[in-house]
XYZ file of N, CA and C in Angstrom:
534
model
N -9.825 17.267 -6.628
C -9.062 16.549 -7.602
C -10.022 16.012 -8.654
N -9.509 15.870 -9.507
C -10.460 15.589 -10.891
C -9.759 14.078 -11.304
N -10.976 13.405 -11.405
C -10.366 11.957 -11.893
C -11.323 11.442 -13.421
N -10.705 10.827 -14.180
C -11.542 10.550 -15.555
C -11.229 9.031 -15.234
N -12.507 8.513 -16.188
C -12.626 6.987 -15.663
C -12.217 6.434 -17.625
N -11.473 6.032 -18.024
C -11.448 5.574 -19.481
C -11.824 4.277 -19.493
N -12.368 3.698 -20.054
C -12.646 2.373 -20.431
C -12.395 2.057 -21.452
N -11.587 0.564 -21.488
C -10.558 -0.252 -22.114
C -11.125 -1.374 -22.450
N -10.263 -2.092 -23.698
C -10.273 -3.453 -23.595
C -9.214 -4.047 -23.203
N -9.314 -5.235 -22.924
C -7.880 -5.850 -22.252
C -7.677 -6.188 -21.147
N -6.473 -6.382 -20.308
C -6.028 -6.679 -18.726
C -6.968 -5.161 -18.243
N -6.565 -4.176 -18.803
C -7.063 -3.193 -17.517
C -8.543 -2.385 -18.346
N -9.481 -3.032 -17.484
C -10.704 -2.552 -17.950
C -11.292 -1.368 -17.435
N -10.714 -0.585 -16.648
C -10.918 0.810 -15.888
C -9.701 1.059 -15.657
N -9.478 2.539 -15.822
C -7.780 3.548 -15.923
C -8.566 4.525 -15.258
N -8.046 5.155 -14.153
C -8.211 6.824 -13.410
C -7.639 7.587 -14.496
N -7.421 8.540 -14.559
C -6.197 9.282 -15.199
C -6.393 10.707 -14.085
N -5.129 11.032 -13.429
C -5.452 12.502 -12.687
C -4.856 13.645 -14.053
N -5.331 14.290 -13.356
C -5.454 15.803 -14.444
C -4.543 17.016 -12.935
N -4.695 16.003 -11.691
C -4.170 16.992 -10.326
C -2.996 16.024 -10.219
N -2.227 16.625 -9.483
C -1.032 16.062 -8.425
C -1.642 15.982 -6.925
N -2.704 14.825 -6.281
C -2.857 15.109 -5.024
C -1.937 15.504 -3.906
N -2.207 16.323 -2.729
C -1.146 16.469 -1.616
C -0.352 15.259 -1.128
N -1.895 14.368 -0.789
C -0.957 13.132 -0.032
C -1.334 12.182 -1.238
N -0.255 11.077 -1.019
C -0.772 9.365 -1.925
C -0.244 8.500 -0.756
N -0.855 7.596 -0.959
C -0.355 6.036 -0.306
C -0.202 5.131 -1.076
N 0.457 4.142 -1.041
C 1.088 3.227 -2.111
C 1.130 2.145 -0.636
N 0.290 0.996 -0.596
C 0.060 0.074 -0.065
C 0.000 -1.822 -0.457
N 1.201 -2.116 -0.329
C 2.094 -3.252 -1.416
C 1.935 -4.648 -0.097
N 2.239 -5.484 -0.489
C 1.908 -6.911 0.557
C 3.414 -7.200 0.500
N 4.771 -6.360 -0.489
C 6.288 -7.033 -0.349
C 6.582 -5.894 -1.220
N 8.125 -5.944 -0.155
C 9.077 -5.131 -0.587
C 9.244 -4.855 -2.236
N 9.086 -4.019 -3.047
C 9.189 -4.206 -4.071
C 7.757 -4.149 -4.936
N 6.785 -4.276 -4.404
C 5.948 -4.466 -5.022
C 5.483 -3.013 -5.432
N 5.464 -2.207 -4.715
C 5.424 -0.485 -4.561
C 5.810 -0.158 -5.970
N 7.256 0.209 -6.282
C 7.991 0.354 -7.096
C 6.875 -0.575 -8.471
N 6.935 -1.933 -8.378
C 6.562 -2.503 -9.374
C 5.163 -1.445 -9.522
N 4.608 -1.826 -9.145
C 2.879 -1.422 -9.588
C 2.737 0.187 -9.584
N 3.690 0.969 -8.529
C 3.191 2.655 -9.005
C 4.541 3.678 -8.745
N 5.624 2.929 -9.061
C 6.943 3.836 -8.979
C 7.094 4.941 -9.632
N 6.555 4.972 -10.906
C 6.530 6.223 -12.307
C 5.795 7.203 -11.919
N 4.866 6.694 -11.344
C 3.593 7.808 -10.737
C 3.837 8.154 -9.802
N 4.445 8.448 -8.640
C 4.915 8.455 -7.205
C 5.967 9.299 -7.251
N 7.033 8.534 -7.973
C 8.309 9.533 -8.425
C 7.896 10.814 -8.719
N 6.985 11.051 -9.697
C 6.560 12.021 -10.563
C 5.865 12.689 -9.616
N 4.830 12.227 -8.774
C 3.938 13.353 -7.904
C 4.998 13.199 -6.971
N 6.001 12.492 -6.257
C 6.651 13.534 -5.166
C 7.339 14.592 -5.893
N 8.132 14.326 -6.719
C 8.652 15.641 -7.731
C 7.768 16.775 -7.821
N 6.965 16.463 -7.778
C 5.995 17.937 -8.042
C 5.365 18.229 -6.549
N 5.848 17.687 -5.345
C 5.502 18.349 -4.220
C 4.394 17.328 -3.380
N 4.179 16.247 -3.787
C 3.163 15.389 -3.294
C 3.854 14.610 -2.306
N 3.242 14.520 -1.196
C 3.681 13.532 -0.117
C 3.184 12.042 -0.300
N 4.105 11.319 -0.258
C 4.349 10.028 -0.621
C 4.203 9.103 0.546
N 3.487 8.218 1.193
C 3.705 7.063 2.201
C 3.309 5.908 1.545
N 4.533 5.068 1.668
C 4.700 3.711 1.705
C 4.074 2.847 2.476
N 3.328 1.664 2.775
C 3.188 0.612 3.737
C 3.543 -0.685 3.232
N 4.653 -1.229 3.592
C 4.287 -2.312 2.975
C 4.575 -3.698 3.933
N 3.445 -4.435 3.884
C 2.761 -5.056 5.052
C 3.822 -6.506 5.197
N 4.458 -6.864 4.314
C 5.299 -8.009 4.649
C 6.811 -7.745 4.781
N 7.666 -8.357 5.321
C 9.092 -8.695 5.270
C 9.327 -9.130 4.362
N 8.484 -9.611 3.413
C 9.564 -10.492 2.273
C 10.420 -11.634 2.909
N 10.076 -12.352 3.792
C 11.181 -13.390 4.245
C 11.272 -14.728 3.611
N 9.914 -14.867 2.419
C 10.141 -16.322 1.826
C 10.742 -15.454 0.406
N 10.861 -14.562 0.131
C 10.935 -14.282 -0.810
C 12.215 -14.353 -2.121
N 12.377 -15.811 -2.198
C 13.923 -16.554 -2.630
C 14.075 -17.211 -3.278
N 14.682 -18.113 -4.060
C 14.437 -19.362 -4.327
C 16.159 -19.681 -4.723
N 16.942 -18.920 -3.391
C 18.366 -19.469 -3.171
C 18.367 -19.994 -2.708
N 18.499 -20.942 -2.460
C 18.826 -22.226 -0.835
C 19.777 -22.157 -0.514
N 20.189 -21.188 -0.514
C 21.541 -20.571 0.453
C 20.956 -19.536 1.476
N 19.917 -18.956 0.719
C 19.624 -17.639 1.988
C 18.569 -18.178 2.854
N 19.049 -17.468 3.979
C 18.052 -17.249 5.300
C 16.702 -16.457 5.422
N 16.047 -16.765 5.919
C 15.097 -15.649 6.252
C 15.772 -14.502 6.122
N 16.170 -14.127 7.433
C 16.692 -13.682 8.540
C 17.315 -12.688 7.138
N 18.502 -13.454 6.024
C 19.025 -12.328 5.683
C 18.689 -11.594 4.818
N 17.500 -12.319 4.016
C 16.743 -11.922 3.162
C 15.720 -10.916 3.767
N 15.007 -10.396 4.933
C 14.206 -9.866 5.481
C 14.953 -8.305 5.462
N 17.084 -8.753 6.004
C 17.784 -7.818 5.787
C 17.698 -7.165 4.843
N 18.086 -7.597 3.813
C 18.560 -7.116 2.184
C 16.784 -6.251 1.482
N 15.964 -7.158 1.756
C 15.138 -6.604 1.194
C 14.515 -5.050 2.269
N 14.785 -5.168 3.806
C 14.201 -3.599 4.208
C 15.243 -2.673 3.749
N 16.616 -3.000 3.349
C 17.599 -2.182 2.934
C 17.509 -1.464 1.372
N 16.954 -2.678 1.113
C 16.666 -2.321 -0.417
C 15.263 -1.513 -0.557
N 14.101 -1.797 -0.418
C 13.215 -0.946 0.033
C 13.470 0.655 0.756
N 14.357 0.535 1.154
C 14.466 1.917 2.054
C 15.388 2.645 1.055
N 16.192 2.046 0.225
C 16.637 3.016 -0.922
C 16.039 2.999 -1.842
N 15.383 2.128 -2.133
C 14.050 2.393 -3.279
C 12.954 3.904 -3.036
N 12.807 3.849 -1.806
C 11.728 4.609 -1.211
C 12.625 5.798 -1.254
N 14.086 6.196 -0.910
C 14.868 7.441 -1.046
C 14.270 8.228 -2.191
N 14.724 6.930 -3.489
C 15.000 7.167 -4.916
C 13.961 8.424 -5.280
N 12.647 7.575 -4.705
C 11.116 7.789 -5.473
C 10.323 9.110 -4.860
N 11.367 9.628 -3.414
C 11.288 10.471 -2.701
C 9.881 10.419 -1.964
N 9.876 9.282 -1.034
C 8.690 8.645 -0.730
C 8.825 9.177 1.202
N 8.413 10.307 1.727
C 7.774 10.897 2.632
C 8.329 9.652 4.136
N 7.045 9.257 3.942
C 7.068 8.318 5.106
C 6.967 6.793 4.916
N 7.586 5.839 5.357
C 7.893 4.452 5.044
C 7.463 3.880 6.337
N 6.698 2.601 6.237
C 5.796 2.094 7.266
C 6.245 0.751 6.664
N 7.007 -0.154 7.371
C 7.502 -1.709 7.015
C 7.056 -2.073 8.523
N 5.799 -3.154 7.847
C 4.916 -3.847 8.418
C 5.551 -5.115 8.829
N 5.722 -6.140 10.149
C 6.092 -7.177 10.140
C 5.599 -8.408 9.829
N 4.501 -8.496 9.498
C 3.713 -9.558 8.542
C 4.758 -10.838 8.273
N 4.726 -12.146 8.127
C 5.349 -13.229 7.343
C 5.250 -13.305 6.241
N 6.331 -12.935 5.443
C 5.755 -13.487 3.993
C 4.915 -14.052 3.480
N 3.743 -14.308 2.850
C 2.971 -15.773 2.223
C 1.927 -15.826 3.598
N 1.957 -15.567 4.679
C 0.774 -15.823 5.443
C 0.335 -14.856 6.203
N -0.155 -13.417 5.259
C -1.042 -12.358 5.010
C -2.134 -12.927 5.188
N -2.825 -12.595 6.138
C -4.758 -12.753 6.417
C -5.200 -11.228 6.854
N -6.422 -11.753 6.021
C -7.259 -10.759 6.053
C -8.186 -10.742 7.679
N -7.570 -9.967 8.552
C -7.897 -10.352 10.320
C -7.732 -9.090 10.475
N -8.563 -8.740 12.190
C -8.810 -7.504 12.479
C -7.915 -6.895 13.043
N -6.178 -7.960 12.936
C -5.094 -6.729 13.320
C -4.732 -6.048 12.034
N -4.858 -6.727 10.680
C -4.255 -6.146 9.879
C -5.210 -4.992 9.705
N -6.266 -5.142 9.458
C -7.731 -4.309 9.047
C -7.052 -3.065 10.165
N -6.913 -3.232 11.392
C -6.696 -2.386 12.327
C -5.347 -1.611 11.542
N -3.776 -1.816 11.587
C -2.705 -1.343 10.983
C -3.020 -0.137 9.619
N -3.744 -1.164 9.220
C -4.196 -0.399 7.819
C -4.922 1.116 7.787
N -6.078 0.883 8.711
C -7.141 2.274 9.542
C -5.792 2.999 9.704
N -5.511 2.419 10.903
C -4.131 3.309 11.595
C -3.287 3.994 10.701
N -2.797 3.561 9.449
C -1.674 4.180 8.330
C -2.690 5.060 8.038
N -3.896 4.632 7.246
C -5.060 5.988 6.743
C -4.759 7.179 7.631
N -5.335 6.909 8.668
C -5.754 8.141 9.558
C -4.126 8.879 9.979
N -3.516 7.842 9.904
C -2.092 8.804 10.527
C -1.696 9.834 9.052
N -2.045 9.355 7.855
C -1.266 9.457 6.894
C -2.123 10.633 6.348
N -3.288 10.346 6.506
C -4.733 10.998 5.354
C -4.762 11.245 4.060
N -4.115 10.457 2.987
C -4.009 9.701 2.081
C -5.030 10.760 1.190
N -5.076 11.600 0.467
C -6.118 11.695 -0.926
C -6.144 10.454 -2.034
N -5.627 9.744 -1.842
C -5.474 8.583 -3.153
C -4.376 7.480 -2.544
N -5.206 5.930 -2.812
C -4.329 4.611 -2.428
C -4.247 4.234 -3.488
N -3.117 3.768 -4.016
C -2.757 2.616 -4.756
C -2.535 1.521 -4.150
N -2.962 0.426 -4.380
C -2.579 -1.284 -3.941
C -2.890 -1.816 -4.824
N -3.424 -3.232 -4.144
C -3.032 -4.411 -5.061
C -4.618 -4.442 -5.747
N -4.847 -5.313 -6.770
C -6.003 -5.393 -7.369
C -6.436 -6.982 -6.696
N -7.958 -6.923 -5.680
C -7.698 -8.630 -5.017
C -8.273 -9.372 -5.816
N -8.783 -8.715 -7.140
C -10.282 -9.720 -7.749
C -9.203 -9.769 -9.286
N -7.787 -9.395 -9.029
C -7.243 -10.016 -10.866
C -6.814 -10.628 -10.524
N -7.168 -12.203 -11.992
C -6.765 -13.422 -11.749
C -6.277 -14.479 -12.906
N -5.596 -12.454 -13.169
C -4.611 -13.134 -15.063
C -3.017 -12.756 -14.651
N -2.442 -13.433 -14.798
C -0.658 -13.148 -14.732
C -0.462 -13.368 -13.032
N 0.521 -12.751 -12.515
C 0.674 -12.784 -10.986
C -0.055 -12.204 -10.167
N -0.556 -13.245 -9.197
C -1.539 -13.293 -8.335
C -1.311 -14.123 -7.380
N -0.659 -13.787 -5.963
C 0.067 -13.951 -5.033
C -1.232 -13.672 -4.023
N -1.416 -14.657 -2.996
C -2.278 -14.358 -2.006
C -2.135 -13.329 -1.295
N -0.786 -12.959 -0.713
C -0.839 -11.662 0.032
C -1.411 -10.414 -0.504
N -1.419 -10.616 -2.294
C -1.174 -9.716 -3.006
C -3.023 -9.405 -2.486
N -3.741 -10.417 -2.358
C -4.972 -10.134 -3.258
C -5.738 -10.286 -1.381
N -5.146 -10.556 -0.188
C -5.389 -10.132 0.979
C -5.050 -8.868 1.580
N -3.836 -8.184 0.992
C -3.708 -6.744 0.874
C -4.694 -5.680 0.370
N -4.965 -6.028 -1.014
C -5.920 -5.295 -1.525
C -7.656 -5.064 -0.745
N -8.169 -6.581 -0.547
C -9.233 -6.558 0.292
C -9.445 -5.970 1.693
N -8.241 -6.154 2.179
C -7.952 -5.418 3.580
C -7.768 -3.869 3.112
N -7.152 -3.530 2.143
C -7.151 -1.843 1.727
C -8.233 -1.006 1.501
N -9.093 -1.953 0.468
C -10.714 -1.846 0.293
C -11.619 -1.853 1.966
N -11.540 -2.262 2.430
C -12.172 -2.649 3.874
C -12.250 -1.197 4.640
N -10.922 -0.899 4.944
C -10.184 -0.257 5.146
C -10.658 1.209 4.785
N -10.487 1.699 3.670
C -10.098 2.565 3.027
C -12.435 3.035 3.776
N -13.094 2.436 3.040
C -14.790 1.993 3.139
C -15.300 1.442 3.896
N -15.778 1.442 5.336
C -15.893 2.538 5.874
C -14.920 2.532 6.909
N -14.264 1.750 7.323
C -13.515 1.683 8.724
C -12.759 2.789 9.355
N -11.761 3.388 8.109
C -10.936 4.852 8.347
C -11.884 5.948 8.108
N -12.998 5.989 7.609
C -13.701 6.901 7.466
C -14.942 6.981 9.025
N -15.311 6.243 9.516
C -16.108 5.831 10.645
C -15.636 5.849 11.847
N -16.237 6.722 12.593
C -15.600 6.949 13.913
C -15.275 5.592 14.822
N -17.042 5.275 14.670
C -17.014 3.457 15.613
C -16.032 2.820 14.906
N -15.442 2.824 13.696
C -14.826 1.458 13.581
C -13.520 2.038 14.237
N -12.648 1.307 14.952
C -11.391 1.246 15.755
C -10.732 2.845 16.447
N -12.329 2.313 17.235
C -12.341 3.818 18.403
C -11.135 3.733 19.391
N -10.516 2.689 19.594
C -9.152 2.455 20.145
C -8.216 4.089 19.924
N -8.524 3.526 18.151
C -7.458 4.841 17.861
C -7.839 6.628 17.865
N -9.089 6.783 18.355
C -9.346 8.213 18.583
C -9.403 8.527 19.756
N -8.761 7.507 21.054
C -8.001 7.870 21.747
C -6.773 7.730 21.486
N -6.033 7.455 20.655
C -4.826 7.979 20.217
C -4.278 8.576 19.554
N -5.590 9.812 19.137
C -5.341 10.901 18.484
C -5.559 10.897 17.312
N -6.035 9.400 16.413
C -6.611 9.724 15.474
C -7.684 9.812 14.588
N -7.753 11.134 14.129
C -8.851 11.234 13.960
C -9.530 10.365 12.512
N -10.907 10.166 12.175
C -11.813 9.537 11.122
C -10.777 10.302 9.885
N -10.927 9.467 8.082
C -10.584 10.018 6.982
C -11.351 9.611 5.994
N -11.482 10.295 5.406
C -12.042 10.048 3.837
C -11.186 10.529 3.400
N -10.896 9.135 2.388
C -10.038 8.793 1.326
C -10.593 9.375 -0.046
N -10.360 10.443 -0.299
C -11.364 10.952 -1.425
C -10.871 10.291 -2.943
């Protein structure tokens, strides 16, 4: 795959641009919705053209409100429902809804672990997530404990046999995330 690096002024000071449609992508979000927000256009477009699509996205969304009428409980509903037709829409492969709490995302060695685990199950040519080091417009902690855990993750842990040898007895094998 061929990637060009453009440099900008502004919010986004480095742009990829592909010139390929990779096989696989991962799109790795801290809430329902966030997927769609940050790489729906691009996703849509490479599953359309034959690219396998996996979703993770590591929270329920259960604070995610500001009705004081709703529940967790029904909000956790509405939003995996909504997510799961979002993910139809965008023709998104495989969907991985993580049970995480809303808002209290840490960066710990179960999530670090989940994360390996999606890599290697998935083998991902290209992640999209969150950016953990922007700290202009919205910037949500999960947002920016997602990303660091993806980075972690992605360098060397899913790529390294020793890191979470657990899982190559469960068949899966090391990835580079190219």
């Amino acid at each position: 795959m061929h990637c060009e690096k453009v440099e900008q002024e502004g919010p986004v000071a480095q742009l990829e641009q592909f010139d390929e449609i990779p096989e696989r992508a991962m799109v790795v979000c801290a809430h329902p919705d966030d997927a769609e927000i940050g790489a729906g256009g691009t996703t849509s477009l490479w599953a359309r053209n034959g690219c396998e699509i996996s979703y993770v996205v590591c929270t329920t969304g259960s604070s995610g409100s500001n009705d004081e009428s709703m529940t967790s409980d029904r909000i956790v509903d509405i939003r995996r429902q909504e997510q799961e037709a979002a993910a139809d829409v965008i023709g998104v492969t495989n969907l991985v809804m993580l049970p995480y709490p809303d808002g209290m995302l840490e960066t710990n060695r179960e999530f670090l672990g989940d994360m390996v685990k999606a890599i290697r199950t998935y083998r991902p040519d290209v992640i999209f997530t969150h950016d953990p080091f922007r700290f202009d417009g919205f910037n949500h902690r999960d947002h920016r404990n997602t990303g660091i855990t993806v980075q972690d993750a992605v360098y060397p842990y899913a790529r390294d046999h020793l890191h979470c040898p657990e899982q190559l007895e469960e068949g899966l094998a090391p990835h580079l995330v190219s």
